Tab-separated table of C-alpha atoms in Angstrom:
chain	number	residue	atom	x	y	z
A	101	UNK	CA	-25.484	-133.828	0.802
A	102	UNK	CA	-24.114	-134.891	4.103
A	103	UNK	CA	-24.320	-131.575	6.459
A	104	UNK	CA	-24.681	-129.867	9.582
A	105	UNK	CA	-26.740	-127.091	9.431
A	106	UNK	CA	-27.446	-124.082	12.078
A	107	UNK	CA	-30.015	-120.863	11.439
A	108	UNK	CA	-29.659	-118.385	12.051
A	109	UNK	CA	-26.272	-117.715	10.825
A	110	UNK	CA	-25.793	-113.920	12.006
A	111	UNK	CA	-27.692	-112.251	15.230
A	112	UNK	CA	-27.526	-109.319	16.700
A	113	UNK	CA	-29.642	-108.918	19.557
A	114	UNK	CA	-29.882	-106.687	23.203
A	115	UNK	CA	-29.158	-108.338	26.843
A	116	UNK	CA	-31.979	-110.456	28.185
A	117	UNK	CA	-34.025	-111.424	25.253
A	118	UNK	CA	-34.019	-115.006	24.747
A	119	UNK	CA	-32.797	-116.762	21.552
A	120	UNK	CA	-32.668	-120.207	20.414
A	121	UNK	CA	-29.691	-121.213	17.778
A	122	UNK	CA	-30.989	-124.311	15.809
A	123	UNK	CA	-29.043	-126.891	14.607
A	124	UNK	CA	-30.001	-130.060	12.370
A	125	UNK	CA	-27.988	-133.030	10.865
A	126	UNK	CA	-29.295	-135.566	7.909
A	127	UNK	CA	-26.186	-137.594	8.711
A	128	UNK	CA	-28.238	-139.966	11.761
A	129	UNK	CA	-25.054	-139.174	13.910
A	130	UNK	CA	-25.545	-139.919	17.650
A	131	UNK	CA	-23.340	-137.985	18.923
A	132	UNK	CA	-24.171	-133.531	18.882
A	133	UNK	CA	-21.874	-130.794	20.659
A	134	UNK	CA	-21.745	-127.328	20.286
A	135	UNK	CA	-18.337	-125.235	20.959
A	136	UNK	CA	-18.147	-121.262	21.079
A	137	UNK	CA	-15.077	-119.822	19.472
A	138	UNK	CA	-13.200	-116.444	21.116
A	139	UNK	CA	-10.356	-114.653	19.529
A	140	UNK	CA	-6.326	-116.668	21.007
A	141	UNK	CA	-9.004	-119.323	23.207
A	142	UNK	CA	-9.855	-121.505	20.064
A	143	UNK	CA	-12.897	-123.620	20.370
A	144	UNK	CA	-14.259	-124.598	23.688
A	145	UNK	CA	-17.092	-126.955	24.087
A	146	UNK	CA	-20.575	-125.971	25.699
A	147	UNK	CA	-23.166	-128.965	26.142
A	148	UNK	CA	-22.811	-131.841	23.978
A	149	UNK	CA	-25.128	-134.647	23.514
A	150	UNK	CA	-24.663	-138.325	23.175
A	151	UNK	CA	-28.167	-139.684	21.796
A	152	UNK	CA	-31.491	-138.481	22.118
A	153	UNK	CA	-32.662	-136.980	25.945
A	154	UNK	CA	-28.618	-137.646	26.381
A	155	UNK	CA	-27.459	-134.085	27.203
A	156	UNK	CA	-24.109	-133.535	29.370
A	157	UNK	CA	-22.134	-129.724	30.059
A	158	UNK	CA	-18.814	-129.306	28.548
A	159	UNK	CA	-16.280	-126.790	29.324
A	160	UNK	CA	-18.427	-123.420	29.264
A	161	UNK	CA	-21.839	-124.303	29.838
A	162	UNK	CA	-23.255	-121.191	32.138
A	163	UNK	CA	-25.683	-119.324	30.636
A	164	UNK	CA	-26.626	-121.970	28.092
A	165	UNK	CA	-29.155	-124.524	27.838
A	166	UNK	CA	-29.516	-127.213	25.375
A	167	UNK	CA	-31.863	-130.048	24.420
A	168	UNK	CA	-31.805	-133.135	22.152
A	169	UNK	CA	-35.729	-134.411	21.554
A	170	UNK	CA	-34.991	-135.882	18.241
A	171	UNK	CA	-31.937	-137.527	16.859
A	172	UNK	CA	-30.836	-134.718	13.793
A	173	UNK	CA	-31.583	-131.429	15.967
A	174	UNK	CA	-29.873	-130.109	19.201
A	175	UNK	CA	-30.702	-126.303	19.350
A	176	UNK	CA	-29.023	-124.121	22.130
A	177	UNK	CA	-30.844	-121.896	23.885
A	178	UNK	CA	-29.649	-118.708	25.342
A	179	UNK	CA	-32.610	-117.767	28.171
A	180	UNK	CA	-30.968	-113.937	29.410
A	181	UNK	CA	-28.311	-113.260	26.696
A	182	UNK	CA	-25.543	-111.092	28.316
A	183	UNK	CA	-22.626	-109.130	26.358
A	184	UNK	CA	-20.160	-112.177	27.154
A	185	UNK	CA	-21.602	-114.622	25.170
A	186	UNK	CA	-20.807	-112.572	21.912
A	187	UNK	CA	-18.685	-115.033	20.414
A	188	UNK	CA	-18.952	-117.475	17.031
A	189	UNK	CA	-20.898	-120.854	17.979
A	190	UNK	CA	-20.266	-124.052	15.674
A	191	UNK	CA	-22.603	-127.175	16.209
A	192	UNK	CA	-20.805	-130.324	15.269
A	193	UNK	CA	-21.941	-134.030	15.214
A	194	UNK	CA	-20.369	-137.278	14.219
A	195	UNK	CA	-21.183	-141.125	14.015
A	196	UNK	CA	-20.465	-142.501	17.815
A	197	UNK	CA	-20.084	-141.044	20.668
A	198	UNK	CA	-16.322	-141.656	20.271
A	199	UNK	CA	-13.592	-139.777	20.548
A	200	UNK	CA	-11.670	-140.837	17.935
A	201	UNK	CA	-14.567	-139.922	15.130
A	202	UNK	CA	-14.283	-136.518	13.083
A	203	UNK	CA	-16.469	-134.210	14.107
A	204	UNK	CA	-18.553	-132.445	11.125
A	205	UNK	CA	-19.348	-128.835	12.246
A	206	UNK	CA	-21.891	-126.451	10.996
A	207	UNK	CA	-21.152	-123.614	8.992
A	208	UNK	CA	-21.306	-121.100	12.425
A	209	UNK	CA	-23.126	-118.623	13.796
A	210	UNK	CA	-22.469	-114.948	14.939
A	211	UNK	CA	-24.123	-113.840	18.031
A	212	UNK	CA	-23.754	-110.056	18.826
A	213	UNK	CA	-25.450	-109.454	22.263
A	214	UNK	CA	-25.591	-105.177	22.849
B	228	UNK	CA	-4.604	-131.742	32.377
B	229	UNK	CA	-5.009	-131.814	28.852
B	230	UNK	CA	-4.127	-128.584	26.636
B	231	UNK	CA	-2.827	-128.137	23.006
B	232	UNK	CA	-0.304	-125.112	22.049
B	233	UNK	CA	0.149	-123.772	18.703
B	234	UNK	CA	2.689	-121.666	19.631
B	235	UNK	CA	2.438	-119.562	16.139
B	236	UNK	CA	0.080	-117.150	16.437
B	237	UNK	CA	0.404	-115.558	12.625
B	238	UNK	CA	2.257	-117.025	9.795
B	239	UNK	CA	2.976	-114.895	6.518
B	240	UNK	CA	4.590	-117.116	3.493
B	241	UNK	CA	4.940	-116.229	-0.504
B	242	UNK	CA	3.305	-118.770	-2.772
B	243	UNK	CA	4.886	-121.526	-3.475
B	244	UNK	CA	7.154	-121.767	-0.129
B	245	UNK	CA	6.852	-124.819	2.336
B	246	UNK	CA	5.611	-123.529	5.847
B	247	UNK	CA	4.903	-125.842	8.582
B	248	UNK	CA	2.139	-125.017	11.376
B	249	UNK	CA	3.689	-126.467	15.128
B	250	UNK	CA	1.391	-127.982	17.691
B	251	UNK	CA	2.288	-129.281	20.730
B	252	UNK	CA	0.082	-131.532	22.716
B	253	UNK	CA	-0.645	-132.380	26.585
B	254	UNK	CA	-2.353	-135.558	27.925
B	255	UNK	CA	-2.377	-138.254	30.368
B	256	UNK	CA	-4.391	-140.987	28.425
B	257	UNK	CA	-2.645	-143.537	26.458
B	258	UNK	CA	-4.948	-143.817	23.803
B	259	UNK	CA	-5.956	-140.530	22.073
B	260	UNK	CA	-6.481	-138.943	18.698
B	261	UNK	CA	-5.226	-135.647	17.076
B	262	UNK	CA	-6.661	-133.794	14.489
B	263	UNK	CA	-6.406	-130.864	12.193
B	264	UNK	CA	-9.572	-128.298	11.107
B	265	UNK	CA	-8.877	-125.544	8.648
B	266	UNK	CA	-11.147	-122.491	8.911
B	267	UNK	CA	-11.148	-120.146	5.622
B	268	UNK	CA	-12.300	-116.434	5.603
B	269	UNK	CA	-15.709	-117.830	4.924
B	270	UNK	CA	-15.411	-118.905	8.415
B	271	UNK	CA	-16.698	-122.623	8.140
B	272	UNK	CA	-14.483	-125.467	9.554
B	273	UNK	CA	-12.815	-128.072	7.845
B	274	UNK	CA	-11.799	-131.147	8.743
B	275	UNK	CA	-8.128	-132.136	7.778
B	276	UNK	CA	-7.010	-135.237	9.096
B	277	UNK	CA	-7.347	-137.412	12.520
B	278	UNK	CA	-4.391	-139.401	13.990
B	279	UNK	CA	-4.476	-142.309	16.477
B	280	UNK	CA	-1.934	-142.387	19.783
B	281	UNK	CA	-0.868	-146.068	18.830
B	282	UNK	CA	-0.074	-145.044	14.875
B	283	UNK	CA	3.159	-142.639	14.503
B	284	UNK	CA	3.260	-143.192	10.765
B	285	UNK	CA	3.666	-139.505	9.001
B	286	UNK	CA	0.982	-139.148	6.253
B	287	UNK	CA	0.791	-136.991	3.435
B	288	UNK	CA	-2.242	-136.162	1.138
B	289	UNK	CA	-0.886	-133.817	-1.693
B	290	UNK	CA	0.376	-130.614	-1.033
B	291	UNK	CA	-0.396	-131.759	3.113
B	292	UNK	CA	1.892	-133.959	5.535
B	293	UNK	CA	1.908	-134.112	9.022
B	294	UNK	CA	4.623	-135.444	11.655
B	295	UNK	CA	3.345	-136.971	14.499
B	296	UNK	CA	5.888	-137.399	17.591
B	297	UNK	CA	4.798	-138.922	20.617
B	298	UNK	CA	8.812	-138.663	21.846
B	299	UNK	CA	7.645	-134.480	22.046
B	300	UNK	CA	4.312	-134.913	21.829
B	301	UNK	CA	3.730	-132.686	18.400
B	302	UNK	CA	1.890	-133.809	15.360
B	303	UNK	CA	2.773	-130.732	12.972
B	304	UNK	CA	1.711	-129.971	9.578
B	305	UNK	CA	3.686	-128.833	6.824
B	306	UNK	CA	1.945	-127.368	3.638
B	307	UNK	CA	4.264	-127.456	0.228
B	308	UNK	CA	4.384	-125.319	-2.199
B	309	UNK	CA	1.674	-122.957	-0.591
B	310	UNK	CA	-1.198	-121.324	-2.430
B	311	UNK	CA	-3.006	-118.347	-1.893
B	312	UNK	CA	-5.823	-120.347	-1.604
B	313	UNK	CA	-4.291	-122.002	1.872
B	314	UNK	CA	-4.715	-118.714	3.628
B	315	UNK	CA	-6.822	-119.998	6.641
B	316	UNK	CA	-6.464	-120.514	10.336
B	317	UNK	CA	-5.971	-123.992	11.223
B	318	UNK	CA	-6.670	-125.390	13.979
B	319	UNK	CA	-5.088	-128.675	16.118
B	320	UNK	CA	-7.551	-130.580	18.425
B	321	UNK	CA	-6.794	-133.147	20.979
B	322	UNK	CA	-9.521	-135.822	22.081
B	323	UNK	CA	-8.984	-138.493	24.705
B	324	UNK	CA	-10.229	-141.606	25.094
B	325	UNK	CA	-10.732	-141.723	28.452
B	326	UNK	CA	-12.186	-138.820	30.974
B	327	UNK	CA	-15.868	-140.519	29.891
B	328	UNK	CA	-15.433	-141.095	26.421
B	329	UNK	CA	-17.226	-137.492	26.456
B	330	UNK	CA	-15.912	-137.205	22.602
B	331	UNK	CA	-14.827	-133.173	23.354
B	332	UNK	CA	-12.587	-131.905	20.945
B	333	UNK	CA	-9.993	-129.701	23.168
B	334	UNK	CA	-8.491	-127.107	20.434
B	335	UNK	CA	-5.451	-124.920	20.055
B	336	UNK	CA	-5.387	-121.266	19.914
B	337	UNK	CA	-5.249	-121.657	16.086
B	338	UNK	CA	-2.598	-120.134	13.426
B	339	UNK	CA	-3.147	-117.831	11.328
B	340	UNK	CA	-1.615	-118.575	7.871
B	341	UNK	CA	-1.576	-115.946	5.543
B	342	UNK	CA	-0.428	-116.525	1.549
B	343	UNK	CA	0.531	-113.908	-0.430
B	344	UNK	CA	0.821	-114.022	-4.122
C-alpha cells in the first residue's frame, strides 16, 4: 500500500531535549516536505526536499533541521525544542518536484513541548 | 504575494442539505494549480482534487463539485446532499509554478464543516 508514514505519532516532551520525527515513503517520490499545522494559520511549509542531499527552507524553518540521505526518508529534527513549536507536523511527498503533483501526506504527528 | 482565504471559519448543515465551502485565491503566476485536502477527526489529510490555471472546466465526482473562476479567482466546493460522515475541515491549497518550482503547497485557514444527523 502506497503511504507516507511518520513515528512517532504523539510526543510530549520538555524544552531543550532533542527529538527527531521520522518520516518514510515506499512510493520512490522525489520530491519530500514537511508543513506544521496551527489552529486559523492552516499548513505552512518547513524544509522540503527535492531529491536526495536536495534540502531547501520553506516558510517556517527556524528551529528545525532536516536531512534527506536516502530517497524514501526525510526525518526532521528538532535540536532545542521550545514551547512554540507545539503544533501538528504532516510529512508529505509526491512524484516530481512539481507543483502541479498531489502531495500524499503522512498521517501527522503531535508534538507537545512543556 | 500569494495567499488563499477561506473566509468560513465554521460551517454547521443537517444531513442531506447542499453546503458549499468558499475559497478565494491570490497569485501573480499564470500557470498554477488549486487543490482541495479534507482532514477528518482522525486528523489525517486527504487529498480531494487538483485544478490547473489554464482548465476552468467545473468537475464533479459524486456527491463533490467544484467551481473554479479565474474572473474572481475562487475555485469553491459544494458538497450535495451532505452526510454525517463529511464532517471534516477542508482545506484549499494554492501552488505556483513559478517562484522556483519549489512545489510548496500555500493553504487556507481551513473550514470547519460540521454534519449533524
Amino acid at each position: 500500500e502506497a503511504q507516507v508514514t511518520q513515528n512517532p505519532r504523539y510526543l510530549i516532551t520538555v524544552t531543550g531535549k532533542k527529538l527527531t520525527v521520522t518520516c518514510s515513503q515506499n512510493m520512490n517520490h522525489e520530491y519530500m516536505s514537511w508543513y506544521r499545522q496551527d489552529p486559523g494559520l492552516g499548513l505552512r511549509q518547513i524544509y522540503y526536499s527535492m531529491n536526495v542531499e536536495v534540502t531547501d527552507k520553506g516558510d517556517v524553518p527556524e528551529g528545525y533541521k532536516v536531512s534527506r540521505k536516502e530517497k524514501r526518508n526525510f526525518p526532521l529534527i528538532l535540536e532545542s525544542p521550545s514551547p512554540n513549536q507545539t503544533s501538528l507536523y504532516f510529512c508529505a511527498s509526491s512524484s516530481m518536484s512539481s507543483s502541479n503533483q498531489p502531495q500524499h501526506f503522512g498521517d501527522g504527528t503531535r508534538l507537545s513541548i512543556l | 504575494a500569494q495567499k488563499v482565504t477561506q473566509a468560513q471559519t465554521e460551517i454547521s448543515v443537517v444531513e442531506k442539505e447542499d453546503v458549499t465551502l468558499d475559497c478565494v485565491y491570490e497569485t501573480r503566476d499564470t500557470t498554477y494549480y488549486l487543490f482541495w485536502y479534507k482532514q477528518p477527526p482522525s486528523g489525517e489529510l486527504v487529498f480531494l482534487i487538483r485544478r490547473n490555471s489554464f482548465d476552468e472546466q467545473n468537475e464533479i465526482s459524486g456527491r463533490y463539485s467544484w467551481n473554479f473562476q479565474k474572473s474572481t479567482s475562487s475555485f469553491n466546493f459544494t458538497i450535495t446532499a451532505s452526510q454525517v460522515v463529511d464532517s471534516a475541515v477542508y482545506f484549499c491549497a494554492l501552488s505556483e509554478h513559478g517562484s522556483g518550482n519549489t512545489g510548496k503547497l500555500i493553504f487556507g485557514q481551513g473550514t470547519t464543516l460540521q454534519v449533524k444527523p
